[in-house]
Coordinates of C-alpha atoms and ligand atoms in Angstrom, one line a residue:
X1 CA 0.0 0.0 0.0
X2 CA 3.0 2.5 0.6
X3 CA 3.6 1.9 -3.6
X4 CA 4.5 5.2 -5.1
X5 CA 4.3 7.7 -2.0
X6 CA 6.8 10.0 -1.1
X7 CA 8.7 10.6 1.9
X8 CA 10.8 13.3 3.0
X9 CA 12.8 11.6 5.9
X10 CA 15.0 14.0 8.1
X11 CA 17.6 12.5 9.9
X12 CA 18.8 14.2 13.2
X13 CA 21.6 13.7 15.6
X14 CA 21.4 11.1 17.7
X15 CA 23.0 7.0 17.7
X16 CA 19.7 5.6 16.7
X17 CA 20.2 7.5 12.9
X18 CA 22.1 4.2 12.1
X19 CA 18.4 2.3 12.1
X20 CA 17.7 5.6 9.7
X21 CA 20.0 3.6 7.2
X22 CA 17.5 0.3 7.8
X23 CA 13.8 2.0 7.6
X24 CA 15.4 3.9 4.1
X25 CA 15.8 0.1 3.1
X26 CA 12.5 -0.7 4.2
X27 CA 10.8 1.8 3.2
X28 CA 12.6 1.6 -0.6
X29 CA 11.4 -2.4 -0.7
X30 CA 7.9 -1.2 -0.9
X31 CA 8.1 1.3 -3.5
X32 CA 8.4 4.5 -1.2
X33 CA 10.6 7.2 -2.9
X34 CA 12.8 8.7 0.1
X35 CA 14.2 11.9 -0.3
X36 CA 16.1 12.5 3.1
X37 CA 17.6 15.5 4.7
X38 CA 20.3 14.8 7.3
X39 CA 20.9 17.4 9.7
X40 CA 25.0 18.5 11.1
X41 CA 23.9 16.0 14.2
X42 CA 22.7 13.4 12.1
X43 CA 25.7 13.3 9.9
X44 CA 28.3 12.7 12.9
X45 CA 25.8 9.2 13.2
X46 CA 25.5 8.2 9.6
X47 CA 27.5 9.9 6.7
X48 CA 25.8 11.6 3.5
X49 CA 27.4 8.9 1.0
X50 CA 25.6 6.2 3.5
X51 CA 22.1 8.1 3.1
X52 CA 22.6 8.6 -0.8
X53 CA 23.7 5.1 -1.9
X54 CA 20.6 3.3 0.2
X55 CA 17.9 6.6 -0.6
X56 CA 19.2 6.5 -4.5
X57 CA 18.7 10.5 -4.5
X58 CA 20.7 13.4 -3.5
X59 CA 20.9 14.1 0.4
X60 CA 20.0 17.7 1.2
X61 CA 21.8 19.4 4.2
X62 CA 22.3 23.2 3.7
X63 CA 19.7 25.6 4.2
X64 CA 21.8 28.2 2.3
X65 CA 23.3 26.2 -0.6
X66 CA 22.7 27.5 -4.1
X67 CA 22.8 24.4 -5.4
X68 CA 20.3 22.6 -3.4
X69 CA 18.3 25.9 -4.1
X70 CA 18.6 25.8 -7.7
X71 CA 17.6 21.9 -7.8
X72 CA 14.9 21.6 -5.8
X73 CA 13.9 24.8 -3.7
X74 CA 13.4 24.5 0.3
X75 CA 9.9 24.8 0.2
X76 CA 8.9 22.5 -2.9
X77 CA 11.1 19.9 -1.2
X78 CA 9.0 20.1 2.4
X79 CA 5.5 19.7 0.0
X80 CA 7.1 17.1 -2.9
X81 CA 6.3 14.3 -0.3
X82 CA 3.0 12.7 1.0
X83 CA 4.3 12.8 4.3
X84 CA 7.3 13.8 6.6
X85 CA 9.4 11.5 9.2
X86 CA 11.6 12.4 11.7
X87 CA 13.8 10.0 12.7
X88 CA 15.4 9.9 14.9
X89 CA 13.8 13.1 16.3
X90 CA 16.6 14.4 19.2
X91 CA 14.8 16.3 22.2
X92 CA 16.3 19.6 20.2
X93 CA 14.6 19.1 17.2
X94 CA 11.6 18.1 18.8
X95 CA 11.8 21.4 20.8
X96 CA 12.5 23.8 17.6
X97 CA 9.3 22.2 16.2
X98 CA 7.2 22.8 19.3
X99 CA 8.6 26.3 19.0
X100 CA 8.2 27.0 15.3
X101 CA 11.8 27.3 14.8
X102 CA 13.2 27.5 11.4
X103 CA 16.9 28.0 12.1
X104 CA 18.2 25.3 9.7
X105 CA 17.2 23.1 6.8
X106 CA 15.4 20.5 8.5
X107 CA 13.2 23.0 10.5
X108 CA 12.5 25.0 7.9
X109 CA 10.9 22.2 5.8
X110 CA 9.3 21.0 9.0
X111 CA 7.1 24.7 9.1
X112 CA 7.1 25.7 5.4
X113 CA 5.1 22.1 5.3
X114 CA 1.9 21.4 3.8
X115 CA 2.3 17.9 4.8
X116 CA 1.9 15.7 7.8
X117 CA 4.3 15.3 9.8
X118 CA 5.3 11.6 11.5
X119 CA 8.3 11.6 14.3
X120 CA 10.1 8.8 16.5
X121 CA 12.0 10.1 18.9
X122 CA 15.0 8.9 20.5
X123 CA 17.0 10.1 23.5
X124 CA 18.6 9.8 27.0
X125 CA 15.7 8.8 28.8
X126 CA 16.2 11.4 31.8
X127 CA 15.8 13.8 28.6
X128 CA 12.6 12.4 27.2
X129 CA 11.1 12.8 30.7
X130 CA 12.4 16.1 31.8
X131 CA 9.4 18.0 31.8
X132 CA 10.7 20.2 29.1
X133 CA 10.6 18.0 26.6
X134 CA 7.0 16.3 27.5
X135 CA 6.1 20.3 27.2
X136 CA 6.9 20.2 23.7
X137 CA 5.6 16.6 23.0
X138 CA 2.0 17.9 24.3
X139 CA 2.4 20.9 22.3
X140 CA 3.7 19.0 18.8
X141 CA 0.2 16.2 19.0
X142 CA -1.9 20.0 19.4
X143 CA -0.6 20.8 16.6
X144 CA -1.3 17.6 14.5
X145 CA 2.4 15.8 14.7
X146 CA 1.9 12.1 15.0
X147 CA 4.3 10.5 17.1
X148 CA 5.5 6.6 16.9
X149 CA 7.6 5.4 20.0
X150 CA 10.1 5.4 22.0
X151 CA 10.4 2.0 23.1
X152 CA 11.4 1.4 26.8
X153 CA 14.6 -0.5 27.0
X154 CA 18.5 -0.4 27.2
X155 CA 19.8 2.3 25.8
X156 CA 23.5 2.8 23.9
X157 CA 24.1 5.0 26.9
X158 CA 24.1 2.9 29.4
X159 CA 20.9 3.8 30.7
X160 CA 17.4 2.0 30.9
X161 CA 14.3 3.0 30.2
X162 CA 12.0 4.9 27.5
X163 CA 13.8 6.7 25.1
X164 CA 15.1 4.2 22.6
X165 CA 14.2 5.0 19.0
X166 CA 11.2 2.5 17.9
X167 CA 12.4 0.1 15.3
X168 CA 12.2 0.5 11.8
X169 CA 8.8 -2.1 11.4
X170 CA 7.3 -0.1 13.8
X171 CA 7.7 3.3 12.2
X172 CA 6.8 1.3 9.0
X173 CA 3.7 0.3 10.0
X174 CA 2.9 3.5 12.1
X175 CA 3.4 4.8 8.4
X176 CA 1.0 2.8 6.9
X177 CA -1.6 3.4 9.6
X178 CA -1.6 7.0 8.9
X179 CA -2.0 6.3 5.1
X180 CA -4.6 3.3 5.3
X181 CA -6.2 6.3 7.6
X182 CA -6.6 8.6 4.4
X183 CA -6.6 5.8 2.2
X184 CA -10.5 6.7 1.1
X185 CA -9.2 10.9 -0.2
X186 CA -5.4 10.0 -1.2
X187 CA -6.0 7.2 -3.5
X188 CA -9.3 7.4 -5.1
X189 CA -7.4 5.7 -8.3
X190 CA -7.5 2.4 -6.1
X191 CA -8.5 -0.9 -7.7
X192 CA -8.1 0.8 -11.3
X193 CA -5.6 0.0 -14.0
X194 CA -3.7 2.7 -16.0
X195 CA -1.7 2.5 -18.7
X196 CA 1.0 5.5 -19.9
X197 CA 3.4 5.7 -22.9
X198 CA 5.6 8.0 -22.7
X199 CA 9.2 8.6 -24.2
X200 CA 10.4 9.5 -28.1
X201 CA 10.6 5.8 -29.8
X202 CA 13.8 4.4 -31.8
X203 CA 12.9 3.0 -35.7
X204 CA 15.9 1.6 -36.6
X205 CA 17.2 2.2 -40.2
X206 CA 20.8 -0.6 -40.1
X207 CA 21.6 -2.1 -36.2
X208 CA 23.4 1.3 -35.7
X209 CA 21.1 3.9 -37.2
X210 CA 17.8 5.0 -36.1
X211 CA 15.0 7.5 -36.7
X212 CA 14.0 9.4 -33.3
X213 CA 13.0 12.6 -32.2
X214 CA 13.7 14.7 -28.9
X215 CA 11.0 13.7 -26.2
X216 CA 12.9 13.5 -23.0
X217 CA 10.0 11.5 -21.5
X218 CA 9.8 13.7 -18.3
X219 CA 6.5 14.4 -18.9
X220 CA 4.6 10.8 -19.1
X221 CA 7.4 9.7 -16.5
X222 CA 5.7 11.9 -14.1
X223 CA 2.1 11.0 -14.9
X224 CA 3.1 7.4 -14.6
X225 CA 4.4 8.6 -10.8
X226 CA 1.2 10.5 -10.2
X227 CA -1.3 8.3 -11.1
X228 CA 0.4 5.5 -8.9
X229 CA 0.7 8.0 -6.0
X230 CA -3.7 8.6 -6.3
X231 CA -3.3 4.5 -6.2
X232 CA -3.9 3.2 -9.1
X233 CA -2.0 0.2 -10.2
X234 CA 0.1 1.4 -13.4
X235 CA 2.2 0.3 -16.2
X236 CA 4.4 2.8 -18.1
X237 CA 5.8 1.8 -21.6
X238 CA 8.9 4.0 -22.1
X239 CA 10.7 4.6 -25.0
X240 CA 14.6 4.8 -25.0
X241 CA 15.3 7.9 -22.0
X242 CA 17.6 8.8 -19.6
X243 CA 15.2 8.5 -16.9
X244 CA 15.1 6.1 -13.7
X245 CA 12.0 3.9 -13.5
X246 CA 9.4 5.3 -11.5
X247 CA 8.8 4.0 -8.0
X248 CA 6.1 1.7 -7.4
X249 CA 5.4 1.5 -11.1
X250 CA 5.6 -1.5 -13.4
X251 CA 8.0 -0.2 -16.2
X252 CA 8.1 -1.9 -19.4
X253 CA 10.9 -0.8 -21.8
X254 CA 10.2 -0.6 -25.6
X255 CA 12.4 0.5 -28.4
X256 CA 10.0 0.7 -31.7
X257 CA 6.1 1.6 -32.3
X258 CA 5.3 -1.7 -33.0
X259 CA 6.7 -2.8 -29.8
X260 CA 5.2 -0.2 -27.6
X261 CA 1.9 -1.1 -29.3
X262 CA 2.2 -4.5 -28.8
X263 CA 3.5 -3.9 -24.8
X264 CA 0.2 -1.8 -24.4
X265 CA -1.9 -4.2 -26.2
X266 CA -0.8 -6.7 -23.9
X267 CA -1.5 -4.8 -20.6
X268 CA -5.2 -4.2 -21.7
X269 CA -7.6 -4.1 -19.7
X270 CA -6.7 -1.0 -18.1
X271 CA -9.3 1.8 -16.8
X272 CA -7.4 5.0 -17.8
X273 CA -5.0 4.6 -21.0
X274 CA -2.9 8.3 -21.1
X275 CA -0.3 8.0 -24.5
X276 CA 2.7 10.8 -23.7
X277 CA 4.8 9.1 -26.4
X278 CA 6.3 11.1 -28.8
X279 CA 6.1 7.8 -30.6
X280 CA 7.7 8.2 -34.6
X281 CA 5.2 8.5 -37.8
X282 CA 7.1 6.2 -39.6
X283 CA 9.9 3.9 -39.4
X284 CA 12.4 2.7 -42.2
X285 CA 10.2 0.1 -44.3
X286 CA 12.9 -2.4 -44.7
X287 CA 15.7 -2.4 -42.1
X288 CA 19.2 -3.2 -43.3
X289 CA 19.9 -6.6 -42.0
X290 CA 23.5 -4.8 -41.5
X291 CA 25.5 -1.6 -41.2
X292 CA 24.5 0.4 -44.2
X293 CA 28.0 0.9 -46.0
X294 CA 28.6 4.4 -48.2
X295 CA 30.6 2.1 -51.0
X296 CA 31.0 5.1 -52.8
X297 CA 27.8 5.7 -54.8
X298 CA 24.9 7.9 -54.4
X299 CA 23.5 8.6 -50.6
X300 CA 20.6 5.8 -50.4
X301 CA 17.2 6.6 -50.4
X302 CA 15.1 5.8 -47.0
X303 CA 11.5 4.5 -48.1
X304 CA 9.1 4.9 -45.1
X305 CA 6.2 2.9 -43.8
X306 CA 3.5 4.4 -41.4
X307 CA 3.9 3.0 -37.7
X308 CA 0.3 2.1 -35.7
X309 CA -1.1 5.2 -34.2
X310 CA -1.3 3.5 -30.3
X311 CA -3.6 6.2 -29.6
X312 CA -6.0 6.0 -32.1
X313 CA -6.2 2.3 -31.6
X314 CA -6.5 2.3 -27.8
X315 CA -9.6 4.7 -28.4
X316 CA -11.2 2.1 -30.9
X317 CA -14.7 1.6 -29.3
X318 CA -15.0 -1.7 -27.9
X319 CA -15.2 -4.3 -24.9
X320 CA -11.5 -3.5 -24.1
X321 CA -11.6 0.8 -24.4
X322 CA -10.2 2.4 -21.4
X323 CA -13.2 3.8 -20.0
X324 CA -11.0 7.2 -20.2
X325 CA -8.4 8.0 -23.1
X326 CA -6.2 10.8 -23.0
X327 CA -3.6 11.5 -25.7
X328 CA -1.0 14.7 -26.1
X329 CA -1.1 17.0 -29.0
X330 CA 2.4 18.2 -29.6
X331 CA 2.6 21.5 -31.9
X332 CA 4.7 23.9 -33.0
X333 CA 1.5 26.0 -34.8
X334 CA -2.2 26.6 -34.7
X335 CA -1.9 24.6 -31.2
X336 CA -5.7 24.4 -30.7
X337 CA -7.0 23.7 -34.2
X338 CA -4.7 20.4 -34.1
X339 CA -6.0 19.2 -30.7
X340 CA -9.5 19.8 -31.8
X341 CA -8.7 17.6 -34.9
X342 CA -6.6 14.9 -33.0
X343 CA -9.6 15.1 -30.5
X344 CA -11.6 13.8 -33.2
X345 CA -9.5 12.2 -35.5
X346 CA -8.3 9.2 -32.6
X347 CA -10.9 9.1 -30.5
X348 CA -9.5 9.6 -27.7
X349 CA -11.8 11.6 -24.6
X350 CA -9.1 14.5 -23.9
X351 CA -6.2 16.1 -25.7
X352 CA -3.7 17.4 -23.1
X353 CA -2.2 20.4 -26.0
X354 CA 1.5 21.2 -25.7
X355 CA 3.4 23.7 -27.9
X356 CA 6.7 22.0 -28.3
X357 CA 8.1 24.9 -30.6
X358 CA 11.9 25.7 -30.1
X359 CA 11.4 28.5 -28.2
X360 CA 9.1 26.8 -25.1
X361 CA 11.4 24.5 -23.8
X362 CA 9.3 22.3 -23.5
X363 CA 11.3 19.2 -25.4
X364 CA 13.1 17.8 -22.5
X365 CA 12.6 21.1 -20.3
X366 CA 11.1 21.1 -16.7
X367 CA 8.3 23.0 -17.6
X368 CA 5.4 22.4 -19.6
X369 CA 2.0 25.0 -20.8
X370 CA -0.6 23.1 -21.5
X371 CA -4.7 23.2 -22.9
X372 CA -6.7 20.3 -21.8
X373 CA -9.0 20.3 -25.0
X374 CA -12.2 17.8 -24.7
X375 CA -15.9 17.5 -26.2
X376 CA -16.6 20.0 -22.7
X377 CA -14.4 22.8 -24.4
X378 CA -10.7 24.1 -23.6
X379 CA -9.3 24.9 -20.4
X380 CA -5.6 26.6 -20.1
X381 CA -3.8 26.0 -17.7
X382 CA -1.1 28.4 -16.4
X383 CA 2.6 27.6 -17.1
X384 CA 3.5 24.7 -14.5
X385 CA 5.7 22.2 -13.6
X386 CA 5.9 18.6 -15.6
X387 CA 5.7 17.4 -12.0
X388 CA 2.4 19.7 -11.2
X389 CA 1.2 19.1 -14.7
X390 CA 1.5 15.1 -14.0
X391 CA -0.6 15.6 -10.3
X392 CA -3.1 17.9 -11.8
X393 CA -3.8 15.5 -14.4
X394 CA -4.0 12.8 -12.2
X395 CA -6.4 14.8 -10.3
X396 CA -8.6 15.4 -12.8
X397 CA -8.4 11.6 -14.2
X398 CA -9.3 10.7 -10.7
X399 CA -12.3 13.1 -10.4
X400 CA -14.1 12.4 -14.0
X401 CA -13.7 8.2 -13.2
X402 CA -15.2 8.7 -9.5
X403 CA -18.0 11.1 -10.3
X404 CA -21.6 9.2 -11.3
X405 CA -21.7 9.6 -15.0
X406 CA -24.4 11.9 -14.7
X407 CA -22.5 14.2 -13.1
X408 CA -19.6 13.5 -15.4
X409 CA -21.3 14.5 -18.3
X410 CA -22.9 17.8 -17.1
X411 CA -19.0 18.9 -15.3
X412 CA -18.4 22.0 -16.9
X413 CA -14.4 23.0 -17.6
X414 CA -13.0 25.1 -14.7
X415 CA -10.8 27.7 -16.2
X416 CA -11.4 30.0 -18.9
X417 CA -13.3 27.8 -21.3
X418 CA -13.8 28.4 -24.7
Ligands
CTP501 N1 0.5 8.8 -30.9 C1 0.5 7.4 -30.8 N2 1.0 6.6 -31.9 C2 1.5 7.2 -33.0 C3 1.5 8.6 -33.1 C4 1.0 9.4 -32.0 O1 0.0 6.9 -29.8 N3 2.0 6.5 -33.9 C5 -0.1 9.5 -29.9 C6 0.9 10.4 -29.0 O2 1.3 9.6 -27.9 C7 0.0 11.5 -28.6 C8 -0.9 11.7 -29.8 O3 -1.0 10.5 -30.5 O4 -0.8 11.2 -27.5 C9 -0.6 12.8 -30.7 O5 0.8 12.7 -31.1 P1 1.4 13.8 -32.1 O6 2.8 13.4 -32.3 O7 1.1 15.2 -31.5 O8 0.5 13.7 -33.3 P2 0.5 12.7 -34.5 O9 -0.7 11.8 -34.4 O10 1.8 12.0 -34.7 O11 0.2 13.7 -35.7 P3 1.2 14.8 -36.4 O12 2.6 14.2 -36.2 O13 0.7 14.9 -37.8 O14 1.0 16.1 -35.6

């Protein structure tokens, strides 16, 4: 059930941050994506290289680092998780939160936060029960923090009693309480299938050569994530990128049309097919059998054969049709026009419109503006994020397959619709 979410996990100082290392291995088994921030006190326990290797992302430590900054902002990183775990939470930290510190990184994220908050705290125990820190532990479950331990035992310090850091299963499953919790509102793509394409495709011309195009796949990459994160159980079929694979996402990996047709063909029945492949009009009709040599003469000819439009054939009415299609209309010109005609041409129930033209970016950039064209009319959206682009979609997906149909039908566009 933890398939797809995001956690933001902040390490603090304390000896327990070596059973940090174990719940980032835990948590990465079920399909968690674990961003982590490790604070100066946490990184005399466990080193960054440590954190990295076993989270597979970059560790963030500096409140004031450009880098960081340019990458990922301090803010979007606090709100680009479901939910936020401190662990292990020293009686400091635990104190700066009660306060509303924001004096470093981690406390900073902690109150720029939009998310919920989870934290196991581990200390001496004469410090979790000096009356200080019980202060702040009353004060942090007013404000909404959910708390998970400490376990009463021997402690590295010599010591006996409460205080010891609860072990990683327990966090785990404290975890997947508070998610089974608001399983009904986070994931209302449970028990539903989707399907995403997404990536340029590779048509080879001789085993070296290909045809291609410049579709970075950032775009369906992210759907794939977000429509796994509302719950529903996805497939992505990716053409050749430089991307990782998704968490908590079956990824299937295709080089040609045909084969990302036949891959998608085979995943049917799905609920929700969305086709972000820039996938190529045509490919090379007959393939050399080997490395096309120049020998001299006259530069060969390349005779063309039309590839399967995956689109238009997932949209075929029929026992297996998605009960919702969505397809991309990439443009460099009269943007709208061509949706509306694609709209109709394949189909398909909604045309999410991109202008790809040199100057947007939008080819293998971070950014994407889109029109969500359907029979309902066109709704802009403002210029957003691939990432915000993939949830808002998701969002909407999730809101047209949960509504009755009668409802569905009469929904009118929010946005300026034309
Ligand atoms: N598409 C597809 N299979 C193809 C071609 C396109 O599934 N062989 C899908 C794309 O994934 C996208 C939509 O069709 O969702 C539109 O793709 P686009 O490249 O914009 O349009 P084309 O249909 O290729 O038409 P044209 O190149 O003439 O604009």
């Amino acid at each position: 059930m933890l398939a797809g979410k995001r956690v933001l996990l902040i390490i603090s100082g304390g000896i327990a941050a070596y059973k940090s290392l174990e719940l980032i291995r835990r948590l990465k088994e079920r399909g968690v994506r674990v961003r982590c921030i490790l604070t100066p006190g946490g990184a005399e326990f466990v080193t960054p290289l440590s954190v990295a290797a076993l989270s597979g992302e970059k560790v963030y430590r500096d409140l004031f680092s450009l880098t960081d900054e340019a990458e990922m902002g301090h803010i979007q990183l606090s709100r680009d998780a479901d939910l936020l775990v401190v662990a292990p939470a020293s009686a400091d930290i635990l104190a700066r939160m009660a306060g509303g510190l924001a004096n470093d990184l981690a406390t900073t994220a902690l109150l720029a936060t939009n998310r919920p908050v989870l934290v196991a705290p581990a200390m001496n125990v004469r410090m979790w029960t000096h009356p200080a820190t019980q202060r702040n532990l009353k004060q942090l479950k007013a404000d909404g923090i959910l708390v998970v331990g400490p376990d009463e035992g021997d402690m590295a310090c010599g010591e006996y009693g409460p205080g010891r850091m609860a072990e990683p299963a327990a966090i785990i499953a404290a975890i997947e309480r508070h998610f089974a919790a608001g399983a009904g509102a986070d994931r209302p793509l449970r028990k539903l299938r989707a399907l995403v394409t997404s990536g340029p495709t590779h048509e080879a011309i001789d085993p070296v050569r290909y045809i291609a195009n410049r579709s970075s796949g950032k775009q369906g990459h992210a759907l794939a994530a977000a429509l796994a994160s509302l719950g529903a159980e996805t497939v992505l079929i990716s053409g050749p990128t430089a991307l990782a694979d998704p968490e908590g996402v079956k990824t299937v990996h295709i080089e040609s049309a045909e084969e990302m047709l036949a891959a998608a063909e085979a995943e049917l029945p799905v609920d929700i097919a969305v086709c972000a492949a820039a996938v190529s009009d045509w490919r090379p009709a007959k393939p050399a059998g080997q490395k096309i040599k120049k020998a001299g003469g006259a530069a060969p000819s390349l005779a063309l054969a039309e590839n399967p439009d995956i689109l238009a054939r997932l949209s075929r009415p029929g026992k297996r049709r998605p009960k919702l299609v969505v397809g991309f209309a990439a443009e460099t010109e009269n943007l709208l026009a061509h949706a509306r005609a694609k709209l109709a041409s394949k189909q398909c129930d909604w045309i999410v419109a991109n202008d790809v033209g040199p100057k947007t970016g939008t080819f293998g950039g971070d950014h994407n503006k889109v029109s969500l064209v359907s029979a309902a009319g066109v709704e802009d959206w403002p210029a957003l994020t691939k990432a915000e682009v993939a949830a808002r979609l998701a969002q909407r997906i999730a809101a047209q397959l949960t509504e009755t149909p009668k409802a569905a039908t009469k929904q009118k566009p929010k946005g300026k619709a034309r």
